[in-house]
Every structure is written in C-alpha cells, then in structure tokens.
Amino acid sequence: MSLLHLFLFVGLVSVKATASFSPGSRSILRDIGNAIADQKDYAVELNATNFDSVFRDTPAKYAVLEFFAHWCPACRNYKPHYEKVARLFNGPDAVHPGLVLMARVDCAVKMNVELCDKFSIKHYPMLFWAPPRMFVGGKWGPKLDKSEIIVMDDWRTADLLLSWINKQIGSSYGLDDQKFGNENLLTNIPDQEQISQALYDIEEATEEAFDIILSHKAIKSSETSTSFMRFLQLLVPHHPSRRCRKGSAEILVNFDDLCPSGECSYGQDSAVNNTLRNFHICGNDLPRGHYMFCRGSKNETRGFSCGLWIMMHSLSVRIEDGESQFAFTTICDFINNFFMCDECRQHFHDMCLSVKTPFKKARDIVLWLWSTHNKVNERLKKDEASLGTGDPKFPKMIWPPKQLCPSCYLSSTQKNIDWDHDEVYKFLKKYYGERLVSSYKKNSDGASKKEVVAAVEEMAVPANALVVPVGAALAIALASCAFGALACYWRTQQKNRKYYHNPHYLKRYNSNFIVMNTFGNNESEREKER
C-alpha cells in the first residue's frame, strides 16, 4: 500500500511540474530570470490602481516614467540600465533622494491597457519626463500642444539616461555615486526655501513614531492609551500633512474598538481588521525609509529625531490661544510615554515639569518649544563635542541663526544672546506655518492658482463646529472631500475638554508651570497684546 502511495505522489509532482513548465506560462521565465540575476528593483512598479496616488504623494520634483511590456526582449535588456539610474534616486538607500521618481508601467498587463492608451504608447519601451503632478490624471499624444510631459530621447544606456537627466536638472551625478555624498546635503544654515522639504520629513517622522509605538506595544494601560488618544486629537486638526490628518482621524474614530480599556490589539493577521497594525497614520506608502530636510551626513545622525522636532514645531504654530495648554500637556505626555531614548525622554520630562504658569496664548507654547529645543541643542552640543559623536556637517547650533532672522537678535555675545521674542515668534509662525506650505507648493514647478488656493484651504481648519455621529465620522475620515468637518469636530471637542481623561496627567504637569516672563514680556506688553 505504501508503494502505491509513493507512485501516486510522484505522479502528482510530475503533473504539477509539467503544468508549471507549460508553453505560454510566464512564471517559468520569471523563475529562471530570478535565479540567474537576483537583482533588487529600485524603479517603482505602477499600475492603473496606484498610478495617480504615487505621483500625487511623491516628494520628488521630477519623474521619469517608462512604459514597457514584460514579453519584450528589448525591454528586458533595458531594465538593468534603467535600474542603475533608479538606484541613485529611489528607495531608502538612494544616493540622491527626493529629486527624481523613476517608475515603470507594464502595458502587457490587462488592467494597464487603458492607462497606456492615454499616453499613446505604440512601441516599447517608451520614456516620459515631467513634474510628477503632470502625470496625475494626465495623458500624452503627439498632437497635444504645450504639454509639460516630454518624450525622452537618448536613453538607450544608463550613461545616456543619466546624462539626459543631468541636463534637465543642472546636475552632474554619476552612476558610481555612493550614498551620503556631500553634494546633495542641505547646509546647516538652511535658506527659507529648504523648509519645504521638511513636510515630507514630518510625514516620515509621524509614521515612524507610530511604527515604534506598535513595535514596542507601548499602549498598554489606560494612561498610555489616553496619552496616545490625546495626541491623535492634536494631529487631526493641526498636522501640516492632509493625509496624516486623515489617517489620525481614522485611528481616532476606531480607537475604542482597537484598544478597549487601554489594551490594544497588535496582531498582523490580515483577516482581523480591529488591530492597530491595520492602520497607517500617514498612508500606505510610508515610511519611505529616508529623510530629505533632516538627512544627515552619516546613517546614525539626524533623521527621526530631527523630523520629530519639526513636527512638534509645526503643530505649535497652528494652534489657537485656547488650545495652548492642551497642546503643551499632550506633547509632554506623548514624549514621556512613547519616546524610547530614555535619557532624552527624562530631560524633556524635566523641562515640562519646570513649567510654573498655565499657558493661555498660542505664543506661549511656540516660544516654550523653541526655547526647549535650543536648551537640548546646547546640552547635546557639549556631549557630541567631547565624544565626537555629532554630525560633522550639521553640528548642533542655537536657532534661528542670524542669517535667517537678524531681527530676532537684540544683541549677542559668545556666551549670551538677548532675543527679541516678538520677532522670534513672528519668524517661527512664518517658517513652520505658511512658509512650510507655500514653499512646498512653489517647489511643485508652477502649480496653478487653483492648486495654490486649494492648498491654502486644505491647511485651514473651519471655524464652525460640526457634531458628527461616530458612524458618519468614519465615513468622513474615509472621504477626503469631507475631511474638514471631521477635523473641526475633534478640534471643538479638545477646546471644550476639561482634561478629565487622566487625573494623574493633571497632577504631573498642571501643578508646575514655567514663568512666562522668561520670554521677556513685561506686564505692559502683555496688556497691549490683550
């Protein structure tokens, strides 16, 4: 009987093998190809489903798009050339990240046929160049006039393709460039335009913070649950990224189901929907694995901590007077519960406890966070100088430097700076507020007036409250067109809160507040402000 079973097993294996090697089967070609050349793909594979979203959300200023067919021998032979160039611009190990998105579409896949027709693809491969926004809902044809989408030529080898790109963007990149080459690093004293790239770092840091919380299963009590929920309430109306606001709202409206009694489910089972891991706070394509504005000259410097600081600054300048105390306690408690660098967490916690007077104005939290950041930089600067652990290209410094805000300085010596806090506040509001958004739109290569207006409206939070049932709130969170109503709802809720969620929280921070005349405002100046 066992011999019979053996024959049956051998026969079954033979049938399966024959099927997998059948003529017309593409899988065997792919298997052989993978075995011969186990190469990592850097170009982003697009299809009709993700095409618009990838181009809409990319931080890149330019894009190269290849249309090909997987059965085309010329396309297969060209792929290694295309990937050599894509290695420079795409992925977490990109040498020059955030400049050029290199993507490809397989026109031999049935779902992509209509997409390829929109770009009048008549032969393979065919390459296009344009700002990413032009590909969103875009099309190309030989008879279209004044199209910003350009059909590329001189791309037959990796050298020719990179040379073509260099001419377009005025660069001199080479195929042998290695990661952390100095020519693409931002300066330690950034100009006013460089802050535009920080929007992508804020998204990256937000998603990375969420991933850290998940990986450490850090929400494990009513206290940590409350802390996380309050932070979401701060992000929903005030995060500078629209998709992070939307993602935060989706988690918030589902939070009671995800974390009943403060005990969250962290499972990764795709069949289970009520786990935190099924949510992405800033979208499915994050984290990207690299930073732009916060990119250091070494792997272990800047990055996440820099992005987290910028996120907190950008939140602080977007709140209103009645929300300053809520924002302060929320940020303090979030860092205390979820920032995993223990010494840094404790230092920040101590600075929160040093506060003596409740914050009443939006200006208070903005200046306190700025002052706290400078104190952290001063402390770390000494440690890094003595241990040699700092970033040589980005040494810690007091901020803002005179080059960015000369009016912020009343006087300065080597040891002391006399700040004009009114000017500092104006600078911070503009730098982390309107400039962060307007520069981003400006860098999108001539966005139309309609797009700029839409961006401004996107950053605004409605003034009128709207009470939304939970079921409707979930629908709103999923529907981008109605997102402002949901953000307004949560914003109104947090304004009217009496901080009853966690009595221990109140005891921790509300009994100790900083004396606000630290910022140099005398009583007469305060009366004028009122």
Coordinates of C-alpha atoms in Angstrom, one line a residue, residues 5 11 22 60 73-74 86 101 113 159 180-181 231 287 300-301 321 349 375 442:
H5 CA 1.1 5.9 -2.3
G11 CA 2.8 11.3 -10.5
S22 CA 3.7 24.5 -20.0
A60 CA 10.3 64.2 -5.9
P73 CA 13.2 41.3 -25.2
A74 CA 14.4 44.9 -25.7
A86 CA 16.9 54.3 -10.4
L101 CA 11.0 59.5 -9.1
V113 CA -4.1 48.8 -21.2
D159 CA 25.0 56.6 -19.1
F180 CA 25.8 60.3 1.6
G181 CA 27.8 62.1 -1.0
F231 CA -2.0 63.2 20.7
P287 CA 7.5 55.2 5.9
E300 CA 23.1 57.4 12.5
T301 CA 22.7 61.2 12.7
D321 CA -4.9 80.6 22.1
H349 CA 10.1 65.4 31.0
K375 CA 18.4 74.0 25.5
K442 CA 6.2 76.7 -5.1

